[in-house]
Coordinates of C-alpha atoms in Angstrom, one line a residue:
M1 CA 119.5 121.9 86.3
N2 CA 116.8 122.2 88.9
A3 CA 115.7 118.8 90.3
R4 CA 112.0 119.4 89.8
T5 CA 112.6 120.7 86.2
A6 CA 114.6 117.5 85.4
C7 CA 112.0 115.2 86.9
Y8 CA 109.3 116.7 84.9
S9 CA 111.1 117.3 81.6
L10 CA 110.2 113.8 80.5
L11 CA 106.5 114.6 80.9
I12 CA 106.6 117.6 78.6
V13 CA 106.3 115.2 75.7
L14 CA 102.6 115.0 76.5
A15 CA 102.1 118.6 75.4
S16 CA 103.1 117.7 71.8
G17 CA 100.2 115.4 71.2
C18 CA 98.5 112.2 72.3
V19 CA 99.6 109.9 69.4
L20 CA 103.1 108.5 70.1
D21 CA 105.0 106.0 68.1
A22 CA 106.4 103.0 69.9
G23 CA 109.9 104.0 68.9
D24 CA 109.3 107.5 70.3
L25 CA 108.7 106.0 73.7
D26 CA 112.0 104.1 73.9
A27 CA 113.9 107.0 72.4
S28 CA 112.4 109.5 74.9
L29 CA 113.0 107.3 77.9
S30 CA 116.6 106.6 76.8
A31 CA 117.3 110.2 76.2
Y32 CA 115.8 111.2 79.6
R33 CA 117.9 108.6 81.4
E34 CA 121.0 109.9 79.7
R35 CA 120.2 113.4 80.7
M36 CA 119.7 112.4 84.2
L37 CA 122.9 110.4 84.4
A38 CA 124.8 113.3 82.8
S39 CA 123.4 115.7 85.3
S40 CA 124.6 113.6 88.3
E41 CA 128.2 113.4 89.5
D42 CA 127.6 110.0 91.1
P43 CA 125.4 107.8 88.8
P44 CA 124.1 104.7 90.5
A45 CA 125.6 101.3 89.8
G46 CA 122.2 99.9 89.0
G47 CA 121.2 96.4 88.1
E48 CA 122.3 94.8 91.3
P49 CA 120.2 91.7 92.2
L50 CA 118.2 91.8 95.3
A51 CA 119.7 89.9 98.2
R52 CA 118.1 87.0 99.9
P53 CA 115.9 87.5 103.0
A54 CA 117.9 88.7 105.9
T55 CA 118.6 86.0 108.5
G56 CA 119.7 88.3 111.2
A57 CA 119.3 92.0 111.9
L58 CA 118.4 94.4 109.1
P59 CA 121.3 96.1 107.4
P60 CA 122.5 99.1 109.4
R61 CA 121.5 102.5 108.1
N62 CA 124.7 104.2 109.3
A63 CA 125.8 104.7 105.7
L64 CA 122.8 107.0 105.2
V65 CA 123.1 108.9 108.5
T66 CA 124.6 112.3 108.5
S67 CA 126.3 113.9 111.5
A68 CA 123.5 115.4 113.6
P69 CA 123.5 119.2 114.0
S70 CA 124.6 120.6 117.3
S71 CA 121.1 121.7 118.2
Q72 CA 119.7 118.2 117.7
P73 CA 119.2 116.3 121.0
S74 CA 120.6 112.9 121.4
S75 CA 118.4 109.8 120.8
E76 CA 118.9 108.7 124.4
S77 CA 117.6 111.9 125.8
I78 CA 114.6 112.0 123.5
L79 CA 113.6 108.3 124.2
F80 CA 114.1 109.0 127.9
E81 CA 111.0 111.1 127.6
L82 CA 109.1 108.3 125.9
P83 CA 109.8 105.0 127.7
D84 CA 108.4 101.6 126.8
P85 CA 106.3 100.0 129.5
T86 CA 109.0 97.4 130.0
E87 CA 111.5 100.1 130.9
A88 CA 109.2 102.7 132.3
A89 CA 109.8 101.7 136.0
S90 CA 113.5 102.4 135.7
V91 CA 112.9 105.6 133.9
F92 CA 110.5 106.8 136.6
A93 CA 113.1 105.9 139.2
R94 CA 115.8 107.9 137.4
R95 CA 113.4 110.9 137.1
L96 CA 112.7 110.8 140.8
Q97 CA 116.4 110.6 141.6
A98 CA 117.0 113.6 139.3
L99 CA 114.5 115.6 141.3
R100 CA 116.1 114.6 144.5
D101 CA 119.5 115.7 143.2
V102 CA 118.3 119.2 142.5
P103 CA 119.7 121.6 145.1
R104 CA 117.1 123.0 147.5
Q105 CA 114.3 121.1 145.8
E106 CA 110.9 121.6 147.3
E107 CA 109.8 118.6 149.3
R108 CA 106.3 118.8 147.8
V109 CA 107.8 118.1 144.3
I110 CA 109.6 115.0 145.5
K111 CA 106.6 113.6 147.4
N112 CA 104.4 114.4 144.4
Y113 CA 106.6 112.4 142.0
E114 CA 107.0 109.5 144.5
G115 CA 103.2 109.0 144.3
V116 CA 103.3 109.4 140.5
Q117 CA 106.0 106.7 140.3
R118 CA 104.0 104.3 142.4
Y119 CA 100.7 104.7 140.6
A120 CA 102.2 104.8 137.1
N121 CA 103.8 101.4 137.7
E122 CA 100.5 100.1 138.9
Y123 CA 98.6 101.4 135.8
L124 CA 101.3 100.0 133.4
A125 CA 100.6 96.5 134.8
Q126 CA 97.4 96.6 132.7
V127 CA 99.5 96.6 129.6
A128 CA 101.6 93.6 130.6
R129 CA 100.5 90.0 130.0
P130 CA 102.0 86.7 131.3
T131 CA 103.3 85.7 127.8
K132 CA 105.7 88.2 126.2
V133 CA 107.3 87.9 122.7
K134 CA 110.1 90.3 121.8
L135 CA 110.3 91.1 118.1
S136 CA 112.7 93.0 116.1
L137 CA 111.7 94.6 112.8
S138 CA 113.8 92.1 110.8
E139 CA 112.0 89.2 112.6
C140 CA 108.6 90.7 111.7
I141 CA 109.7 91.1 108.1
Q142 CA 110.9 87.4 107.9
R143 CA 107.7 86.1 109.6
A144 CA 105.5 88.1 107.1
L145 CA 107.5 86.8 104.1
E146 CA 106.9 83.2 105.3
H147 CA 103.4 83.4 106.6
N148 CA 101.5 86.4 105.3
F149 CA 98.4 85.1 103.5
E150 CA 98.3 87.9 100.8
I151 CA 101.9 87.4 99.9
R152 CA 101.4 83.6 99.7
V153 CA 98.3 83.9 97.6
E154 CA 99.9 86.5 95.2
S155 CA 103.0 84.3 94.8
Y156 CA 100.9 81.8 92.8
N157 CA 100.1 84.2 90.1
P158 CA 103.5 84.2 88.4
A159 CA 103.5 80.4 88.4
I160 CA 100.0 80.4 86.9
S161 CA 101.2 82.9 84.2
Q162 CA 104.1 80.7 83.5
T163 CA 101.8 77.7 82.8
Q164 CA 100.0 79.9 80.3
I165 CA 103.2 80.4 78.4
V166 CA 103.6 76.7 78.1
E167 CA 100.0 76.5 76.9
A168 CA 100.7 79.0 74.2
E169 CA 103.9 77.2 73.1
A170 CA 102.0 74.0 72.9
A171 CA 100.2 75.3 69.8
F172 CA 103.3 74.3 67.9
D173 CA 103.6 70.8 69.4
T174 CA 103.4 67.9 67.0
E175 CA 100.1 66.1 67.1
F176 CA 99.6 62.4 66.4
F177 CA 96.2 61.4 65.1
L178 CA 94.5 58.1 64.4
D179 CA 91.2 57.6 62.6
S180 CA 89.2 54.4 62.1
S181 CA 85.9 53.8 60.5
Y182 CA 83.7 50.8 59.6
S183 CA 80.9 51.3 57.1
P184 CA 78.7 48.3 55.9
R185 CA 76.3 49.4 53.2
D186 CA 73.2 47.8 51.6
N187 CA 71.9 50.2 49.1
A188 CA 69.1 49.7 46.5
T189 CA 70.4 49.8 43.0
A190 CA 68.8 50.1 39.6
S191 CA 71.5 48.4 37.6
T192 CA 73.6 45.2 37.7
L193 CA 76.6 47.4 37.1
Q194 CA 76.2 48.9 40.5
T195 CA 76.9 47.1 43.7
G196 CA 74.3 47.3 46.5
K197 CA 76.2 45.6 49.3
S198 CA 79.6 46.7 50.4
D199 CA 81.9 46.6 53.4
T200 CA 84.4 49.4 53.9
R201 CA 87.0 49.5 56.7
L202 CA 89.4 52.4 57.0
V203 CA 92.4 53.1 59.3
R204 CA 94.4 56.3 59.0
A205 CA 97.3 57.5 61.2
G206 CA 99.7 60.4 61.0
I207 CA 101.1 63.5 62.5
R208 CA 100.4 67.2 62.0
Q209 CA 102.0 70.3 63.2
L210 CA 101.7 74.1 63.0
L211 CA 105.0 75.8 62.2
P212 CA 106.0 79.3 63.5
S213 CA 105.7 80.7 60.0
G214 CA 102.0 79.8 60.0
M215 CA 102.4 76.7 57.8
Q216 CA 100.3 73.6 58.6
V217 CA 102.1 70.4 57.9
S218 CA 100.5 66.9 58.0
T219 CA 101.6 63.5 56.9
S220 CA 99.4 60.4 57.1
V221 CA 99.3 56.7 56.0
Q222 CA 95.9 55.2 55.2
M223 CA 94.8 51.6 54.7
Q224 CA 91.4 50.8 53.4
R225 CA 89.7 47.4 52.9
F226 CA 86.8 47.3 50.5
S227 CA 84.6 44.3 49.7
A228 CA 81.4 44.2 47.7
D229 CA 78.9 41.8 46.3
F230 CA 79.9 42.8 42.8
Q231 CA 80.9 40.4 40.0
F232 CA 82.9 42.9 38.0
Q233 CA 85.4 43.7 40.8
R234 CA 88.6 41.8 40.2
L235 CA 90.0 42.1 43.7
N236 CA 87.4 41.3 46.4
P237 CA 88.2 42.3 49.0
A238 CA 90.5 45.1 47.7
Y239 CA 93.1 46.7 49.9
S240 CA 94.2 50.2 49.0
S241 CA 96.9 52.2 50.9
S242 CA 98.1 55.7 50.5
F243 CA 100.7 58.1 51.9
V244 CA 99.7 61.8 51.9
A245 CA 101.8 64.8 52.7
E246 CA 100.1 68.2 52.8
F247 CA 101.5 71.7 53.3
R248 CA 99.3 74.8 53.7
Q249 CA 101.1 78.1 54.0
P250 CA 99.4 81.5 54.4
L251 CA 101.1 84.1 52.3
M252 CA 99.4 87.2 53.6
R253 CA 97.0 87.0 56.6
G254 CA 98.4 84.7 59.2
F255 CA 102.0 84.7 57.8
G256 CA 105.1 85.4 59.8
L257 CA 106.7 84.6 63.1
D258 CA 105.3 87.7 64.9
V259 CA 101.7 86.9 64.3
N260 CA 101.9 83.2 64.9
R261 CA 104.0 83.6 68.1
A262 CA 101.9 86.5 69.3
Q263 CA 100.1 84.4 71.9
I264 CA 103.5 83.2 73.3
N265 CA 104.9 86.7 73.4
A266 CA 101.7 88.0 75.0
R267 CA 101.8 85.3 77.7
R268 CA 105.4 86.2 78.4
V269 CA 104.4 89.8 78.9
E270 CA 101.6 88.7 81.2
F271 CA 104.1 86.6 83.2
N272 CA 106.5 89.5 83.6
S273 CA 103.6 91.8 84.6
A274 CA 102.4 89.2 87.1
Y275 CA 106.0 89.1 88.6
E276 CA 106.0 92.9 88.8
V277 CA 102.6 92.9 90.5
Y278 CA 103.8 90.2 92.9
T279 CA 106.9 92.4 93.7
Q280 CA 104.6 95.3 94.3
R281 CA 102.3 93.3 96.6
V282 CA 105.3 92.1 98.6
R283 CA 106.6 95.6 98.9
D284 CA 103.3 97.0 100.0
R285 CA 102.7 94.3 102.6
L286 CA 106.1 94.7 104.1
L287 CA 105.6 98.4 104.3
D288 CA 102.3 97.7 106.2
V289 CA 104.3 95.5 108.5
E290 CA 106.8 98.2 109.3
R291 CA 104.0 100.7 109.8
A292 CA 102.3 98.4 112.2
Y293 CA 105.6 97.7 114.0
W294 CA 106.3 101.4 114.6
R295 CA 102.7 102.1 115.5
L296 CA 102.7 99.3 118.1
L297 CA 105.9 100.8 119.5
A298 CA 104.2 104.2 119.6
A299 CA 101.0 102.8 121.2
R300 CA 103.0 101.2 124.0
R301 CA 105.1 104.3 124.7
I302 CA 101.9 106.5 124.6
A303 CA 100.5 104.1 127.2
A304 CA 103.6 104.8 129.4
V305 CA 103.2 108.6 128.9
F306 CA 99.5 108.4 129.7
A307 CA 100.1 106.2 132.8
E308 CA 102.3 108.9 134.2
T309 CA 99.7 111.6 133.4
L310 CA 97.0 109.6 135.0
A311 CA 99.1 109.0 138.1
Q312 CA 99.8 112.7 138.3
N313 CA 96.1 113.5 138.2
R314 CA 95.5 110.9 140.9
V315 CA 98.2 112.3 143.1
T316 CA 96.7 115.8 142.7
A317 CA 93.2 114.6 143.5
E318 CA 94.4 112.8 146.6
G319 CA 96.3 115.8 147.7
I320 CA 93.2 118.0 147.4
E321 CA 91.2 115.4 149.2
Q322 CA 93.6 115.4 152.2
R323 CA 93.1 119.1 152.6
R324 CA 89.3 118.8 152.8
F325 CA 89.2 120.0 156.4
H326 CA 91.9 122.7 155.9
D327 CA 91.7 125.0 152.9
A328 CA 90.3 122.8 150.1
T329 CA 86.7 123.5 149.1
E330 CA 84.2 121.0 147.7
V331 CA 84.5 122.6 144.3
E332 CA 88.3 122.0 144.2
I333 CA 87.9 118.4 145.4
Q334 CA 85.2 117.5 142.9
N335 CA 87.0 119.3 140.1
S336 CA 90.3 117.4 140.7
R337 CA 88.3 114.1 141.0
A338 CA 86.5 114.7 137.7
S339 CA 89.8 115.4 136.0
F340 CA 91.3 112.2 137.4
K341 CA 88.4 110.0 136.4
Q342 CA 88.3 111.5 132.9
R343 CA 92.0 110.6 132.4
E344 CA 91.3 107.1 133.8
V345 CA 88.7 106.6 131.1
Q346 CA 91.2 107.8 128.5
Y347 CA 93.9 105.5 129.8
I348 CA 91.6 102.5 129.4
E349 CA 91.1 103.5 125.8
T350 CA 94.9 103.8 125.4
V351 CA 95.5 100.3 126.7
K352 CA 92.9 99.0 124.2
K353 CA 94.8 100.7 121.4
V354 CA 97.9 98.9 122.4
K355 CA 96.1 95.5 122.1
D356 CA 94.5 96.7 118.8
A357 CA 98.0 97.5 117.4
E358 CA 99.2 94.1 118.5
D359 CA 96.4 92.4 116.6
I360 CA 97.0 94.5 113.5
L361 CA 100.7 93.3 113.5
K362 CA 99.7 89.7 114.2
G363 CA 97.2 89.8 111.4
L364 CA 99.9 91.0 109.0
L365 CA 102.4 88.3 110.1
N366 CA 99.9 85.4 110.1
D367 CA 102.5 83.5 112.2
P368 CA 101.1 80.3 113.8
E369 CA 103.2 81.1 116.8
L370 CA 101.4 84.4 117.2
L371 CA 97.8 83.5 116.9
L372 CA 95.2 86.2 117.4
S373 CA 93.4 83.8 119.8
R374 CA 96.3 83.9 122.2
D375 CA 96.8 86.6 124.7
I376 CA 100.4 87.5 123.8
E377 CA 102.2 90.8 124.6
L378 CA 104.3 91.9 121.6
V379 CA 107.4 93.9 122.7
P380 CA 109.2 95.8 119.9
T381 CA 112.9 95.7 120.5
D382 CA 114.2 98.0 117.8
L383 CA 114.6 101.7 118.7
P384 CA 113.3 104.3 116.3
L385 CA 115.8 106.2 114.2
I386 CA 116.1 109.8 115.2
A387 CA 119.3 110.9 113.4
G388 CA 119.1 112.8 110.1
L389 CA 119.5 111.1 106.7
A390 CA 121.5 112.3 103.7
L391 CA 119.0 112.9 101.0
D392 CA 119.5 113.8 97.3
Q393 CA 116.0 114.4 95.9
F394 CA 117.3 114.2 92.3
A395 CA 118.9 110.8 93.0
E396 CA 115.8 109.6 94.8
V397 CA 113.6 110.4 91.8
R398 CA 116.1 108.8 89.4
A399 CA 116.1 105.6 91.5
A400 CA 112.3 105.5 91.5
L401 CA 112.2 105.9 87.7
D402 CA 114.6 102.9 87.5
E403 CA 113.1 100.7 90.1
R404 CA 109.4 101.2 90.5
S405 CA 107.4 98.1 89.5
E406 CA 104.5 100.3 88.4
I407 CA 106.6 101.9 85.7
R408 CA 107.8 98.5 84.5
Q409 CA 104.1 97.3 84.5
A410 CA 103.1 100.2 82.4
R411 CA 105.9 99.6 79.9
L412 CA 104.9 95.9 79.8
A413 CA 101.4 97.0 79.0
V414 CA 102.9 98.9 76.0
D415 CA 104.6 95.7 74.9
G416 CA 101.4 93.8 75.1
A417 CA 99.4 96.5 73.2
R418 CA 102.1 96.5 70.6
I419 CA 101.7 92.7 70.1
N420 CA 98.0 93.1 69.7
T421 CA 98.5 95.9 67.2
G422 CA 100.8 93.7 65.1
V423 CA 98.2 90.9 65.0
A424 CA 95.4 93.3 64.2
K425 CA 97.4 94.8 61.3
N426 CA 98.1 91.3 59.9
Q427 CA 94.4 90.4 60.1
T428 CA 93.5 93.4 57.8
M429 CA 95.4 91.7 54.9
P430 CA 93.5 89.4 52.4
Q431 CA 93.5 85.7 52.9
L432 CA 95.9 84.1 50.4
D433 CA 96.9 80.5 51.1
L434 CA 99.1 78.2 49.1
A435 CA 98.5 74.5 49.6
F436 CA 100.5 71.6 48.2
Q437 CA 99.5 67.9 48.5
Y438 CA 101.6 64.9 47.5
E439 CA 100.0 61.4 47.5
V440 CA 101.4 57.9 46.8
Q441 CA 98.9 55.0 46.3
G442 CA 99.0 51.3 46.3
V443 CA 96.4 48.6 45.8
G444 CA 96.3 44.8 46.1
G445 CA 94.4 41.8 47.1
T446 CA 96.0 41.7 50.5
A447 CA 97.2 44.4 52.9
D448 CA 100.8 43.3 52.3
N449 CA 100.5 43.6 48.6
S450 CA 98.9 46.9 48.8
F451 CA 101.5 48.3 51.1
G452 CA 104.3 46.8 49.0
Q453 CA 103.0 48.6 45.9
L454 CA 102.9 51.8 48.0
T455 CA 106.5 51.6 48.9
Q456 CA 107.4 51.3 45.2
S457 CA 106.0 54.8 44.5
R458 CA 104.4 53.7 41.2
F459 CA 101.3 55.8 41.6
Q460 CA 102.0 59.4 42.6
S461 CA 99.7 62.4 42.5
Y462 CA 100.3 66.1 43.1
N463 CA 97.9 68.9 43.9
V464 CA 98.6 72.6 44.2
T465 CA 95.9 75.0 45.4
L466 CA 95.9 78.8 45.7
T467 CA 93.0 80.3 47.8
F468 CA 92.2 84.0 47.9
S469 CA 89.5 85.9 49.8
V470 CA 89.0 89.4 51.1
P471 CA 85.9 91.0 52.8
I472 CA 84.5 93.9 50.7
G473 CA 85.3 97.0 52.6
N474 CA 87.1 95.0 55.3
R475 CA 85.6 97.3 57.9
A476 CA 85.6 95.0 60.8
R477 CA 89.3 94.2 60.7
L478 CA 90.3 97.8 59.9
A479 CA 88.2 98.9 62.9
A480 CA 90.0 96.3 65.1
W481 CA 93.4 97.6 63.9
N482 CA 92.4 101.2 64.7
R483 CA 91.3 100.1 68.1
A484 CA 94.5 98.3 68.8
R485 CA 96.6 101.3 67.7
T486 CA 94.6 103.6 69.9
Q487 CA 95.0 101.2 72.9
E488 CA 98.8 101.1 72.2
T489 CA 98.9 104.9 72.3
Q490 CA 96.8 104.9 75.4
A491 CA 99.2 102.5 77.0
M492 CA 102.2 104.6 76.1
T493 CA 100.5 107.7 77.5
R494 CA 99.8 105.8 80.7
V495 CA 103.6 105.3 81.1
Y496 CA 104.0 109.0 81.5
Q497 CA 101.1 109.2 83.8
V498 CA 102.6 106.6 86.1
M499 CA 106.0 108.3 85.9
E500 CA 104.4 111.6 86.9
A501 CA 102.6 110.0 89.8
V502 CA 105.9 108.3 90.9
V503 CA 107.7 111.6 90.9
V504 CA 105.0 113.2 93.0
E505 CA 105.1 110.3 95.4
V506 CA 108.9 110.5 95.8
N507 CA 108.8 114.3 96.3
T508 CA 106.1 114.0 98.9
A509 CA 108.0 111.2 100.7
V510 CA 111.2 113.3 100.7
R511 CA 109.3 116.3 101.9
N512 CA 107.6 114.3 104.8
L513 CA 111.0 113.0 105.8
V514 CA 112.6 116.4 106.0
V515 CA 109.7 118.0 107.7
R516 CA 109.4 115.3 110.4
F517 CA 113.1 115.4 111.2
S518 CA 113.0 119.2 111.5
Q519 CA 110.1 118.9 114.0
I520 CA 111.9 116.6 116.4
A521 CA 114.2 119.1 118.1
P522 CA 111.6 121.9 118.7
Q523 CA 109.0 119.4 119.9
Y524 CA 111.5 117.9 122.3
E525 CA 112.3 121.4 123.7
S526 CA 108.5 121.9 124.0
A527 CA 108.2 118.7 126.1
N528 CA 111.1 119.8 128.3
A529 CA 109.6 123.2 128.8
A530 CA 106.3 121.7 129.7
E531 CA 107.9 119.5 132.3
R532 CA 109.9 122.4 133.9
N533 CA 106.7 124.4 134.0
L534 CA 104.8 121.6 135.8
R535 CA 107.6 121.2 138.4
A536 CA 107.7 124.9 139.0
L537 CA 104.0 124.9 139.6
Q538 CA 104.2 122.0 142.0
A539 CA 107.0 123.8 143.9
R540 CA 104.6 126.5 145.0
T541 CA 103.7 126.3 148.7
A542 CA 101.1 129.1 148.8
K543 CA 97.4 128.4 149.3
I544 CA 96.1 126.2 146.5
D545 CA 92.9 127.9 145.1
P546 CA 90.7 126.7 142.2
A547 CA 92.6 128.9 139.8
F548 CA 95.9 127.4 140.8
L549 CA 94.5 123.9 140.7
D550 CA 93.2 124.4 137.2
T551 CA 96.6 125.8 136.1
E552 CA 98.4 122.7 137.5
L553 CA 96.0 120.3 135.8
R554 CA 96.6 122.2 132.5
G555 CA 100.3 121.8 133.1
V556 CA 99.9 118.1 133.5
E557 CA 97.8 117.9 130.3
Q558 CA 100.3 120.1 128.4
L559 CA 103.2 117.7 129.3
N560 CA 101.2 114.7 128.3
S561 CA 100.2 116.4 125.0
T562 CA 103.7 117.5 124.1
R563 CA 105.2 114.1 124.8
Q564 CA 102.6 112.3 122.7
T565 CA 103.1 114.8 119.8
L566 CA 106.9 114.2 120.1
L567 CA 106.3 110.4 119.9
Q568 CA 104.0 110.8 116.9
I569 CA 106.6 112.8 115.0
I570 CA 109.3 110.2 115.7
T571 CA 107.0 107.4 114.6
D572 CA 106.0 109.3 111.4
Y573 CA 109.7 110.0 110.7
N574 CA 110.6 106.3 110.9
I575 CA 107.5 105.3 108.8
S576 CA 108.5 108.0 106.3
I577 CA 111.9 106.4 105.8
A578 CA 110.2 103.1 104.7
E579 CA 107.7 105.1 102.6
L580 CA 110.5 106.8 100.8
E581 CA 112.1 103.4 100.0
R582 CA 108.7 102.2 98.8
A583 CA 108.3 105.3 96.6
K584 CA 111.7 104.6 95.1
G585 CA 110.9 101.0 94.5
T586 CA 113.9 99.9 96.6
L587 CA 112.1 98.7 99.7
L588 CA 113.0 95.0 99.1
T589 CA 116.6 95.9 98.6
H590 CA 116.4 98.0 101.8
Y591 CA 115.2 94.8 103.6
N592 CA 117.8 92.6 101.9
I593 CA 115.2 90.5 100.1
V594 CA 115.2 88.7 96.8
L595 CA 112.1 87.2 95.1
T596 CA 113.0 83.7 93.8
D597 CA 111.2 80.5 92.9
E598 CA 114.1 78.4 94.1
P599 CA 113.5 76.3 97.2
Q600 CA 115.2 77.8 100.2
P601 CA 117.4 75.5 102.4
R602 CA 115.9 74.6 105.8

């Protein structure tokens, strides 16, 4: 089975129509996963929990590294062309020694590079600052996990969602109530058989609770004192007490566990979705950290490459200036000087980009030890990976479909929409409520006598009520149900949309990784050829005319350009590795990180 065909076979369901049943979604996803596992000889273990944040170096990637092809240059030889400013002095010295070791090397070439070495070291001093902080990639990841503001802000959302679950569950908590009233009356009366003045005092206490079935239960005890200016009242004051138990159960609308626990289930879906969003935010920010790390490394090494280029232009300009009274013309002198000054301006901009890259990394780390206000030189200590990786595009896509937070979010949205559909369907039913009330009464001249009579259960009453109502046409609730069903179908369709986007993202990441690796070897050869070309030009001892000067300056620029391109390819290659892990949804596992709400030991 072709990998692309397998990746997109799940998405063909869209062609059969837009209305999908909830069971169809689960069945299609399960069948798709079974087909994928059956098509692979090495199915993934799956389900492994993420590890805790790494305390040392990142896990080695050797398990992913294949044996490099014979045409692939070694990492040491490639990075020798692209030194970091901290090691550039020793690299320049080794290059000079290599020129001296060449048999019958032209003296002009050696003297030329001696000047390049001296000036390049001088220019690289502009990059250095008194305070240096060496950082590995794993240290940057750990600092970002601890201090990055966006990660810290986003981490509160799952906790907030969890409190909303408790709020929804609290709807079924038992509620205690206490009512008290005092009512003195002085009414005008037209008969001696009616009392005008009375004094009523009432105290009622009890508990009530909503049950998951929708039944409302309440029990209460009431004590009332009634006194009146009335000669026919035997007990004055009269104390009456009562015990009331009431049950009200919806039989149609509002009946059932699903509809009454819908808010709890919806809040749980929102909590899981908030957790997935948090996972996604952490993953994206850590990817930004790795990108910033490798771009800082590239900016520093580009500065070293450009310092050597600027030094070469300066040596050339000084050489022409020294021949002013021999065979160098004013045109040649000014041409070489203009080229040198133009490169000097560009180098100043390169040094600025190094500091900009440092600030970007500091801004992502938000580490109080690396404040933006402090002039600190950040020195990356990790070397970029240049070896090839073993890639199985089918397995990468399969891992992405299993691990991507966006897919889980989309499926959670389906769960939430399904809950809303169930509630909306229940609301379309008529209102049919059954109520039962049981009451025991007692009366006496004192509160004790009244309550004592109550406990004897001599006076009992029952009341059964059946209530029915339905809107004629019921258009509002039917429309709400149709809307909920449409939104559920929309959510299910969005799952396939997200899956398709994930497949495209993984395919693009794999393609970028393969292409960048294949570009390293030819670009390295291009840089070596440009360097040999420049040394050959510098070895010429004939009269240097404007045409030759222009050719030599173009050779210097070509060497600078090929080295920068090589460094950019290597940087993109290492960033592409992280981007592939992000596209697969396994970046946190790649960094050996687990998201947990448990306090970490200090």
